[in-house]
mmCIF file of C-alpha atoms and ligand atoms in Angstrom:
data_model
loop_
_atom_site.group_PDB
_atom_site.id
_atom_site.type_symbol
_atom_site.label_atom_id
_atom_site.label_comp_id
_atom_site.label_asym_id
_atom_site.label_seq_id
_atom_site.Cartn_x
_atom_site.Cartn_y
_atom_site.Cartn_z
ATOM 1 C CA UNK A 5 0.000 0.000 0.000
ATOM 2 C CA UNK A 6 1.138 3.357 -0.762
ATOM 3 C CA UNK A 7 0.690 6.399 1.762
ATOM 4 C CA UNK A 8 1.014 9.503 0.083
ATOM 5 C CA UNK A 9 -0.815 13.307 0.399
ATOM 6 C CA UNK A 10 -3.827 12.689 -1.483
ATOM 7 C CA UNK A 11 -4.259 9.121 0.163
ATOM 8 C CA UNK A 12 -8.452 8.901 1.700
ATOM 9 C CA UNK A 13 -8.714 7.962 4.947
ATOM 10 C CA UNK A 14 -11.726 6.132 6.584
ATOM 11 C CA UNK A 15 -12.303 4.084 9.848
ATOM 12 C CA UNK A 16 -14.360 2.909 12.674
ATOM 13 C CA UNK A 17 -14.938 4.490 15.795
ATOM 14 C CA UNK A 18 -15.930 2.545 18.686
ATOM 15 C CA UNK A 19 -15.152 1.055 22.345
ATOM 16 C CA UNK A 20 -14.068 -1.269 22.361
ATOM 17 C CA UNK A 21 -12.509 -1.866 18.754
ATOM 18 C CA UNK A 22 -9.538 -3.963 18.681
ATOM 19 C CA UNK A 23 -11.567 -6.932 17.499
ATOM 20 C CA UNK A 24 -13.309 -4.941 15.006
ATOM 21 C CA UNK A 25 -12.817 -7.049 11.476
ATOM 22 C CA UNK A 26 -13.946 -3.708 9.773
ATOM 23 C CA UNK A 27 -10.446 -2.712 8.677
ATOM 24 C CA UNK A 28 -9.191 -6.074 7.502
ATOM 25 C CA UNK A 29 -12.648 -6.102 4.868
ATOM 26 C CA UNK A 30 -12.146 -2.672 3.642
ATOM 27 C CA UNK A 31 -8.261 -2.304 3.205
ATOM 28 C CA UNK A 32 -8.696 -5.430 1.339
ATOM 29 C CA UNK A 33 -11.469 -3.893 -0.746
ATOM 30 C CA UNK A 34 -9.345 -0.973 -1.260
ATOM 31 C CA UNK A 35 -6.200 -3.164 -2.253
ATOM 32 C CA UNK A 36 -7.680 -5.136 -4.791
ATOM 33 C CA UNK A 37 -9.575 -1.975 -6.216
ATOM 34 C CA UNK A 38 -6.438 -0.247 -6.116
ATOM 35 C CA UNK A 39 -7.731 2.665 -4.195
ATOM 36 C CA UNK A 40 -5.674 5.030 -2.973
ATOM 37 C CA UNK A 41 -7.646 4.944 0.706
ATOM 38 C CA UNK A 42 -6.609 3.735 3.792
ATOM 39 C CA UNK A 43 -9.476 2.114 6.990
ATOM 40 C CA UNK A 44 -8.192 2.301 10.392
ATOM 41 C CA UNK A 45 -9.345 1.806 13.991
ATOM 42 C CA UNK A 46 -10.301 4.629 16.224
ATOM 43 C CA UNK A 47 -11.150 3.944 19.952
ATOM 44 C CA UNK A 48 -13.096 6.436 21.226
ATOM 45 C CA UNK A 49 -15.110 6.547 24.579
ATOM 46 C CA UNK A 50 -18.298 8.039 25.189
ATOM 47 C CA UNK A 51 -17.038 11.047 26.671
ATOM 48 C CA UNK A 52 -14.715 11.825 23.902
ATOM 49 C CA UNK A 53 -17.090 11.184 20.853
ATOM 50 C CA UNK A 54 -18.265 14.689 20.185
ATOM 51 C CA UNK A 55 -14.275 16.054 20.325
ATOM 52 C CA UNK A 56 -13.699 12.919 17.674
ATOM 53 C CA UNK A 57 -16.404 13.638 15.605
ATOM 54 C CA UNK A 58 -15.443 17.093 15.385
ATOM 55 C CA UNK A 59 -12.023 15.709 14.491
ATOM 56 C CA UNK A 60 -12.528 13.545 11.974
ATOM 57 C CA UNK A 61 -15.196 16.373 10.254
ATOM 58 C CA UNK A 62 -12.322 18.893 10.084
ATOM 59 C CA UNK A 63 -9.547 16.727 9.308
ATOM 60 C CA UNK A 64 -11.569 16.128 6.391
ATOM 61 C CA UNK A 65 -11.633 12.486 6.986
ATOM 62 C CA UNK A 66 -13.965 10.756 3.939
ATOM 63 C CA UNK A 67 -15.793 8.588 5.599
ATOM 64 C CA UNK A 68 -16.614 6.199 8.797
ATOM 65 C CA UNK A 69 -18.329 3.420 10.397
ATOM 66 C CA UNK A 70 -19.736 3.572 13.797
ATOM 67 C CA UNK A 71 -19.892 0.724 16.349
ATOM 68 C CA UNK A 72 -20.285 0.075 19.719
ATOM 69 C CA UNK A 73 -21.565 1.939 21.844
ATOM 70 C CA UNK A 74 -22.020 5.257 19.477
ATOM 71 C CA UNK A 75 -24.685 4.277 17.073
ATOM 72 C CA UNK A 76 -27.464 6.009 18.545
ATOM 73 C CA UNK A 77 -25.411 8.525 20.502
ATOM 74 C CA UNK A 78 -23.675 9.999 17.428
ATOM 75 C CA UNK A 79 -27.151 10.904 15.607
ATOM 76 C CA UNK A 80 -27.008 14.256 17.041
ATOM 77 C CA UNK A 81 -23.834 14.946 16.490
ATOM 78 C CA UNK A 82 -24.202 14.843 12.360
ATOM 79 C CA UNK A 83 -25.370 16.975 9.685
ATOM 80 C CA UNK A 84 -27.626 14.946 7.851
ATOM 81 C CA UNK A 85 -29.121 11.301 8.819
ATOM 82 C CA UNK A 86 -30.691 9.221 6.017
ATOM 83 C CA UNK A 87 -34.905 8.482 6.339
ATOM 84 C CA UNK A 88 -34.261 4.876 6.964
ATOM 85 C CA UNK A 89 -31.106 5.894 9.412
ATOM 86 C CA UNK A 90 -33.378 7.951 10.939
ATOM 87 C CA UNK A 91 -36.431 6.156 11.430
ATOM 88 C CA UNK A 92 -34.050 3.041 12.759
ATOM 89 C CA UNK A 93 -32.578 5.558 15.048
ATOM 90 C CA UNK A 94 -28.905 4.364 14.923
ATOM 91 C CA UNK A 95 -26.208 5.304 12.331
ATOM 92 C CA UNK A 96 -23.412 2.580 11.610
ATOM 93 C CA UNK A 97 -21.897 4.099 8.393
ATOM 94 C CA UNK A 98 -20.863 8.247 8.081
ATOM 95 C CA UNK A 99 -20.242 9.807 4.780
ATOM 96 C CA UNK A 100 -18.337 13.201 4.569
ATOM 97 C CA UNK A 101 -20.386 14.692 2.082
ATOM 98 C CA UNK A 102 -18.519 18.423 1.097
ATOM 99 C CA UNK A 103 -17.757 18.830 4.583
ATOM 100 C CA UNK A 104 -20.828 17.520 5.860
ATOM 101 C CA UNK A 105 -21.403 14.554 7.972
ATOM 102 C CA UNK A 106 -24.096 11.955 6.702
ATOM 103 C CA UNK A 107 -25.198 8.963 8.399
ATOM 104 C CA UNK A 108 -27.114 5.783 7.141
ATOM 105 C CA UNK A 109 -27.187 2.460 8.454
ATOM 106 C CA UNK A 110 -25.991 -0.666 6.389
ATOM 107 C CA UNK A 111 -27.503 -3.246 9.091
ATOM 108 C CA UNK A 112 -30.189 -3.882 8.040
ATOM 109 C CA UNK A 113 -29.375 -4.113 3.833
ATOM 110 C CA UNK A 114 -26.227 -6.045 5.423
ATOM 111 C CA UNK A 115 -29.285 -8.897 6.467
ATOM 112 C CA UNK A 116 -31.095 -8.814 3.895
ATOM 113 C CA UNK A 117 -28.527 -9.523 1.148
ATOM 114 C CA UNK A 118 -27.165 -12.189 3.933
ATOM 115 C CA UNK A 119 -30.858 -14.192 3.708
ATOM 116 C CA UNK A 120 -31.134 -13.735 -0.187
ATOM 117 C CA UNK A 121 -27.466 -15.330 -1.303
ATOM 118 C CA UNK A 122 -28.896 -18.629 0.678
ATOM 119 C CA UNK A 123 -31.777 -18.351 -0.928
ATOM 120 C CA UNK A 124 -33.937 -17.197 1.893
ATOM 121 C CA UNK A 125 -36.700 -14.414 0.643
ATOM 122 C CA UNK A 126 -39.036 -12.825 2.953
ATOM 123 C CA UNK A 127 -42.167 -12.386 0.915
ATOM 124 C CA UNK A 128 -45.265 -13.775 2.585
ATOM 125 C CA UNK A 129 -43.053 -14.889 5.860
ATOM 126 C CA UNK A 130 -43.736 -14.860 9.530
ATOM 127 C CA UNK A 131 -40.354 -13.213 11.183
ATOM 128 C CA UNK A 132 -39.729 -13.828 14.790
ATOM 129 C CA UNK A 133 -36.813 -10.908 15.827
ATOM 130 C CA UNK A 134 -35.314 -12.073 19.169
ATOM 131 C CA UNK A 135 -33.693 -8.852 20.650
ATOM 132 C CA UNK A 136 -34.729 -5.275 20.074
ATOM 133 C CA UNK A 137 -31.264 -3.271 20.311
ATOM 134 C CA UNK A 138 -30.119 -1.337 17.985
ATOM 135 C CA UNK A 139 -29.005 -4.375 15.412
ATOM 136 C CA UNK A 140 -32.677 -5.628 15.626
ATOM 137 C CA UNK A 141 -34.295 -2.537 15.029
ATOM 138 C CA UNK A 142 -32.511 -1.808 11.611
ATOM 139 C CA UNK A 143 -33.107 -5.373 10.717
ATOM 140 C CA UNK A 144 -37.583 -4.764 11.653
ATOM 141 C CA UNK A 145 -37.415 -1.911 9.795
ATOM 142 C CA UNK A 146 -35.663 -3.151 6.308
ATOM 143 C CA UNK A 147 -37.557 -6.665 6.803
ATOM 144 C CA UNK A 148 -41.055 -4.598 7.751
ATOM 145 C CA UNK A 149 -40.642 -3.861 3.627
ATOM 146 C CA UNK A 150 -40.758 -7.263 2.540
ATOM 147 C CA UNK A 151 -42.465 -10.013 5.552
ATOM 148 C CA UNK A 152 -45.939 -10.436 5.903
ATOM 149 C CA UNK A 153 -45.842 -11.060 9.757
ATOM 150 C CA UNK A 154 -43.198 -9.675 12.380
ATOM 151 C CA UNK A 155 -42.462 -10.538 15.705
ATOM 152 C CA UNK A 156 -40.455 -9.022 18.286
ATOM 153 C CA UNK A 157 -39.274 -10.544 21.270
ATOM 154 C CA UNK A 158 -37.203 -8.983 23.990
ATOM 155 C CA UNK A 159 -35.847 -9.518 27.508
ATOM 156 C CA UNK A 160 -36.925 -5.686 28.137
ATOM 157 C CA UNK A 161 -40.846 -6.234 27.016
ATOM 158 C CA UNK A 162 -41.178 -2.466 26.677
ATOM 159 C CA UNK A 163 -38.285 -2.659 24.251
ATOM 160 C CA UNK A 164 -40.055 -5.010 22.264
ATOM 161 C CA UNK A 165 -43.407 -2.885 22.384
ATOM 162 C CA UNK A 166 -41.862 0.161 21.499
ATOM 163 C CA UNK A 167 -40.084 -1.191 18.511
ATOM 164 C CA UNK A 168 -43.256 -2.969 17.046
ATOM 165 C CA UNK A 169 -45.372 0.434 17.572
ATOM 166 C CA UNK A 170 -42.866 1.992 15.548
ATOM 167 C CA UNK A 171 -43.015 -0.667 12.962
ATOM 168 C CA UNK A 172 -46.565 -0.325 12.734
ATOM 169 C CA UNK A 173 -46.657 3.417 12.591
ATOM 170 C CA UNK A 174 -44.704 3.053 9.425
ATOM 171 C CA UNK A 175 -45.684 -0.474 7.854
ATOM 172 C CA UNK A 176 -48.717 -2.251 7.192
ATOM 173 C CA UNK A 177 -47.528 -5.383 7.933
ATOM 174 C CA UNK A 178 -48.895 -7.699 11.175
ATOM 175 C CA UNK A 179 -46.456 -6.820 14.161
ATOM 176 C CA UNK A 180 -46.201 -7.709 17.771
ATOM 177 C CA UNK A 181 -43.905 -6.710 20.691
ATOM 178 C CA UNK A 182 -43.157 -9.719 23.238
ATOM 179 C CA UNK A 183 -41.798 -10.268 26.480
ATOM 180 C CA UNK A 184 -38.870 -13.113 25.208
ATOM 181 C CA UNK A 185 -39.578 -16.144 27.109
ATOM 182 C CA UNK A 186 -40.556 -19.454 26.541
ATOM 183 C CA UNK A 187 -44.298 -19.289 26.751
ATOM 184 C CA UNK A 188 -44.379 -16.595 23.934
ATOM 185 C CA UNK A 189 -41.519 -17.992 22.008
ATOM 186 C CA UNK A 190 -43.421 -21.645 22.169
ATOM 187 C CA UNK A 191 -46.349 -19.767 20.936
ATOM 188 C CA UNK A 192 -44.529 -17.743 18.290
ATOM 189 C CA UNK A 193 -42.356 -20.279 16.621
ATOM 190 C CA UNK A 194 -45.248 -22.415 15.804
ATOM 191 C CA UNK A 195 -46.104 -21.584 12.793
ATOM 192 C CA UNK A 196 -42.713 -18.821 12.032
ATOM 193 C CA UNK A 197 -40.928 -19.222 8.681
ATOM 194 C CA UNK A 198 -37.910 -17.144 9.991
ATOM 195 C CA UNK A 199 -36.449 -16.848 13.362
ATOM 196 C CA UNK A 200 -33.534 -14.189 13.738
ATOM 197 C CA UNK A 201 -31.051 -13.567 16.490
ATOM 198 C CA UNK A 202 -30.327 -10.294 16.959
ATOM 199 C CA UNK A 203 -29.162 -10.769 20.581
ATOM 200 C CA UNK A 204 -25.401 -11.259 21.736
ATOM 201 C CA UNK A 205 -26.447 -14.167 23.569
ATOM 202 C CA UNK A 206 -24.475 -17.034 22.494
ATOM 203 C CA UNK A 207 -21.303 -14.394 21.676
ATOM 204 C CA UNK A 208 -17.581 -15.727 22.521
ATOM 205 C CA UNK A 209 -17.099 -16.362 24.784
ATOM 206 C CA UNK A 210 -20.580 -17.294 26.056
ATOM 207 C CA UNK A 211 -20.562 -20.029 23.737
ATOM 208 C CA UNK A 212 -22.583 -22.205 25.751
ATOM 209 C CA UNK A 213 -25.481 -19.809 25.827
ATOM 210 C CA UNK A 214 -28.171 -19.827 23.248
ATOM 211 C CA UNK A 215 -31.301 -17.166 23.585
ATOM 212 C CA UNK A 216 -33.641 -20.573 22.157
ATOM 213 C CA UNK A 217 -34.320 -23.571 23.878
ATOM 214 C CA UNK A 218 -33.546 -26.445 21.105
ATOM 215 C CA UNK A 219 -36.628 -28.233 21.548
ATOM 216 C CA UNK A 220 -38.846 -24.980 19.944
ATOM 217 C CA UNK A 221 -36.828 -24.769 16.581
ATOM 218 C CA UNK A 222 -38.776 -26.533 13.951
ATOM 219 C CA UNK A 223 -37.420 -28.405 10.819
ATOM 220 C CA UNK A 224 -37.391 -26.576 7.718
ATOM 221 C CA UNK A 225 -37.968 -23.215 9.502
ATOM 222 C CA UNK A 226 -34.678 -20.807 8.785
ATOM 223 C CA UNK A 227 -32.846 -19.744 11.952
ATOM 224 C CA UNK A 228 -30.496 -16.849 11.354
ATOM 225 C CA UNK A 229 -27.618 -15.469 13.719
ATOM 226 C CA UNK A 230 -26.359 -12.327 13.444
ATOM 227 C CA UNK A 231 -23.354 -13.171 15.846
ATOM 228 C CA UNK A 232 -19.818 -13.736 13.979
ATOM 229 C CA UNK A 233 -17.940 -14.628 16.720
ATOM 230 C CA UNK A 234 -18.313 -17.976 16.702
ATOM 231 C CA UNK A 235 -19.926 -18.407 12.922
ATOM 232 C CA UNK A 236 -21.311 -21.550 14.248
ATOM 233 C CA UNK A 237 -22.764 -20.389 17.394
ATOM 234 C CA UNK A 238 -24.903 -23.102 19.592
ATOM 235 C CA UNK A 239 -28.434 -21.375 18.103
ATOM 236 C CA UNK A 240 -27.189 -22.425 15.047
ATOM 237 C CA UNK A 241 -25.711 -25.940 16.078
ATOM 238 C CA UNK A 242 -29.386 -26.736 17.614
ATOM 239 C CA UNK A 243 -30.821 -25.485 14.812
ATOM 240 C CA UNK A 244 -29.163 -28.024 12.247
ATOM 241 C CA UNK A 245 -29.912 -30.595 14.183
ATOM 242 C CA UNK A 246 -33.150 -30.133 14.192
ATOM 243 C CA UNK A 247 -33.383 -29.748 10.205
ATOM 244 C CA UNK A 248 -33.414 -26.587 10.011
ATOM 245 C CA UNK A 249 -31.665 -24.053 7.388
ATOM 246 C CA UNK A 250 -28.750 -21.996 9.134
ATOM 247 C CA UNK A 251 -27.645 -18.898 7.919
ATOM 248 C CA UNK A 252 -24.697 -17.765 10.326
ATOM 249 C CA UNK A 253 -23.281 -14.041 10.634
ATOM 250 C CA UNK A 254 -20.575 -13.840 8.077
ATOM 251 C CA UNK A 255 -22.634 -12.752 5.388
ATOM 252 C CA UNK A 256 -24.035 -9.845 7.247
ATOM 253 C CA UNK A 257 -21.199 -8.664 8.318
ATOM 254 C CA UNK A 258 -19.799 -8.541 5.191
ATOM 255 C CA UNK A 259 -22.561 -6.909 3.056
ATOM 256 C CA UNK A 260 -22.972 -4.418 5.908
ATOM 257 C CA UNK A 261 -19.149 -3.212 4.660
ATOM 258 C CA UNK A 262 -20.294 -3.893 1.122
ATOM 259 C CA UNK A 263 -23.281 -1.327 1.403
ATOM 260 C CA UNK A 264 -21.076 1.148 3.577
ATOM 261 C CA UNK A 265 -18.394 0.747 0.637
ATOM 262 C CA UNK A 266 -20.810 1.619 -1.951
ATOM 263 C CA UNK A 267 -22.149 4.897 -0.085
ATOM 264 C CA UNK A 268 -18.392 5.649 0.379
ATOM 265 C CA UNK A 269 -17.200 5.392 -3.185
ATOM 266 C CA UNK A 270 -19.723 4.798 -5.611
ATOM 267 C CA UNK A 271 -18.193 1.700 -6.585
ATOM 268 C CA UNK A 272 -19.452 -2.047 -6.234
ATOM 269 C CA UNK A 273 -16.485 -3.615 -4.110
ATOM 270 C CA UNK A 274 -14.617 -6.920 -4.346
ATOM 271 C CA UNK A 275 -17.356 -8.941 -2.299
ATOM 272 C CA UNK A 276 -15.471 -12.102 -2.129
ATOM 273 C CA UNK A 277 -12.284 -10.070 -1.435
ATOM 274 C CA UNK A 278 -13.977 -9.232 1.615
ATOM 275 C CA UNK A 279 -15.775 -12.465 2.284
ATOM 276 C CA UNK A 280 -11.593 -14.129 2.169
ATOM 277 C CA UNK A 281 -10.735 -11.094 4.334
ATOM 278 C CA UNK A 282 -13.496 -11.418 6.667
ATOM 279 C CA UNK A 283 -12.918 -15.399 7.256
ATOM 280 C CA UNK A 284 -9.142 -14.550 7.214
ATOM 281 C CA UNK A 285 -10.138 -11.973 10.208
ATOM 282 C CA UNK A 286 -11.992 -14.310 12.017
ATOM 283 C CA UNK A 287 -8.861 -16.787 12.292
ATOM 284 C CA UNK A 288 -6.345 -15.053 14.132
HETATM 285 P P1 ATR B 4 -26.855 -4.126 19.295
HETATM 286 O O1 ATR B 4 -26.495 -2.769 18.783
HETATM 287 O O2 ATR B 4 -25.816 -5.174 18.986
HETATM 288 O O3 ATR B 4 -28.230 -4.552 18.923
HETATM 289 P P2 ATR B 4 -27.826 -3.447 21.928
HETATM 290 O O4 ATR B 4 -28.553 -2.284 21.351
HETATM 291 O O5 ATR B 4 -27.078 -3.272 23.205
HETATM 292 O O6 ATR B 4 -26.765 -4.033 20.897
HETATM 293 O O7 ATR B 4 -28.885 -4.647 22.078
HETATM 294 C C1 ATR B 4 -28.572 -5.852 22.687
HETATM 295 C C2 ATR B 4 -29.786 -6.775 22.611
HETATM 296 O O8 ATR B 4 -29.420 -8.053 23.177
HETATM 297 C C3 ATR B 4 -30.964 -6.287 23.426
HETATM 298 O O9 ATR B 4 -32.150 -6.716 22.806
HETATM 299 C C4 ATR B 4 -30.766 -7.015 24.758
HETATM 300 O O10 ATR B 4 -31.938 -7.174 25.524
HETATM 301 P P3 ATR B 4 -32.400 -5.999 26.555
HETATM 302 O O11 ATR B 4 -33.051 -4.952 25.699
HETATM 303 O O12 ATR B 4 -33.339 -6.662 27.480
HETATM 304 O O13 ATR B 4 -31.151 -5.499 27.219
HETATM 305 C C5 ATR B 4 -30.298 -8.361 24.256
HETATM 306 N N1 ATR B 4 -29.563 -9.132 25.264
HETATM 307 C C6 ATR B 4 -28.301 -8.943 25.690
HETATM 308 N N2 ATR B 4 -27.972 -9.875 26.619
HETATM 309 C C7 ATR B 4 -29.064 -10.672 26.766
HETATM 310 C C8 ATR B 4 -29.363 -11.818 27.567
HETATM 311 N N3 ATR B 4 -28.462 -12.336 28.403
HETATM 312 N N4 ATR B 4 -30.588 -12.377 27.442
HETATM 313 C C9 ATR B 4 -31.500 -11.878 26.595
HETATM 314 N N5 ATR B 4 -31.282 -10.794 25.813
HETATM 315 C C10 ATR B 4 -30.086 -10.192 25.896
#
C-alpha cells in the first residue's frame, strides 16, 4: 500500500474496537480496487465522541463506520441522517459529504442480502426478531418492507413494544412486541418461517449460551444469527440438528461493509475479497 498526500482515509470508531474485522474487509477492498484509501481503527469513549467527531469532520476524513456503543449517541452529532437511518434511530456508516457529515445504516441491507445469497426471501413470511437493540431494530425496519408477519421478542418487554409500535406506525404489515420467554416464544415459533437472532447471547465467549431452547426450533424453519464470533454459534448448532436451514453471521457482516463501501465510493467492491478477508479476520 502506498501512503502519500492525497491518500483517503476512513475508519471505525468505537469502544471497544480492537476486534473490530472492519479494517481487515475494507483495506482489502481498497487493495484489490487499487484505491488510494486507507481504513483504520479509532477507539473512542463516550465522553470523547463529540471532540472525535469534530475531528474527523475537520480533518476532512472521507468517511466512517460507527460501532459500539455510538450508534445512537452519534445521531445528534451529524449533519444529515438518512430516512431509513433515521427512522431506525442508529447510524453505523458516516459519509463526509462536502464537509458535511451523513449517516445511514448498512444493518439492516447487510441482512437482507445475507438471507437472499442462501436463498432465503421474505415475501409472505412470519419473522420472529429475538432482541430489540439497535441491530434488531434496523433489521424490523428493512424486513417490515418485505415479511408479511413480524415478531419481536425482547428480555426488556417495553423494548419489544416500542419497537413494534414503531413498525406499525410506518408499515402495514402484522407486528407484535413480546416479552422473550418461553411461553411466547413456544407460541410464536409455531407456525414462524424465519427466526432471527439479533441478541449477543451465544457471543464468545458465552458459547454455551443460546437465547432458544432447542426443543422450539422446527425443521425446515430458517434460523439466522447475526453473531460472527463464533460463525457456528450453539443457536445455530441446535438449529441443524433439528433440520433446520442456518444462515450464520458472516454474510451480514460482510454486506454491511459492502453497502457502507458503496455509499463511500460509488463503486461495487470486491465482495469475495472481503468475504476471504473477513474469514481470514476471524482466524487469528
Ligand atoms: P446491538 O447494537 O448489537 O443490537 P444493543 O442495542 O445493546 O446491541 O442490544 C442488545 C440486545 O441483546 C438487546 O435486545 C438485549 O436485551 P435488553 O433490551 O433486554 O437489554 C439483548 N440481550 C443482551 N444480553 C441478553 C441476555 N443475556 N438475554 C436476553 N437478551 C439479551
Amino acid at each position: 500500500m502506498k501512503i502519500n498526500a492525497k491518500t483517503k482515509v476512513y475508519g471505525v470508531i468505537g469502544d471497544p474496537i480492537e476486534h473490530s474485522l472492519s479494517p481487515i474487509i475494507h483495506n482489502a477492498a481498497f487493495k484489490k480496487l487499487k484505491l488510494n484509501a486507507v481504513y483504520l481503527a479509532f477507539k473512542v469513549s463516550p465522553t470523547n465522541l463529540a471532540d472525535a467527531v469534530k475531528g474527523l469532520k475537520s480533518l476532512g476524513v472521507s468517511g466512517f463506520n460507527v460501532t459500539i456503543p455510538h450508534k445512537i449517541s452519534i445521531i445528534p452529532l451529524l449533519d444529515e441522517v438518512d430516512s431509513l437511518a433515521e427512522k431506525i434511530g442508529a447510524v453505523n456508516t458516516v459519509k463526509n459529504v462536502d464537509g458535511k457529515l451523513v449517516g445511514y445504516n448498512t444493518d439492516g441491507e447487510g441482512a437482507l442480502k445475507a438471507l437472499e445469497e442462501n436463498g432465503v426471501s421474505l415475501k409472505n413470511k412470519k419473522i420472529v426478531l429475538v432482541g430489540a437493540g439497535g441491530a434488531s431494530r434496523a433489521l424490523a425496519f428493512t424486513f417490515a418492507n418485505y415479511a408479511e408477519e413480524l415478531i419481536i421478542l425482547n428480555r426488556t418487554e417495553e423494548k419489544a413494544i416500542n419497537l413494534a409500535a414503531s413498525i406499525s406506525k410506518n408499515y402495514g404489515l402484522k407486528v407484535k412486541g413480546l416479552r422473550l420467554n418461553e411461553e411466547n416464544l413456544t407460541l410464536e415459533l409455531k407456525d414462524a418461517d424465519i427466526l432471527v437472532n439479533t441478541t449477543s447471547v451465544g457471543m464468545y465467549p458465552n458459547i454455551k449460551e443460546t437465547p432458544i431452547p432447542k426443543k422450539l426450533i422446527k425443521p425446515g424453519m430458517v434460523v439466522f444469527d447475526i453473531v460472527y464470533k463464533p460463525l457456528k454459534t450453539r443457536l445455530l448448532r441446535d438449529a441443524k440438528l433439528k433440520g433446520a436451514k442456518v444462515v450464520d453471521g458472516l454474510a451480514m457482516l460482510v454486506y454491511q461493509a459492502v453497502k457502507a463501501f458503496e455509499i463511500w465510493t460509488g463503486l461495487h467492491p470486491p465482495v469475495n475479497v472481503m468475504f476471504k478477508a473477513a474469514l481470514r479476520g476471524l482466524k487469528d
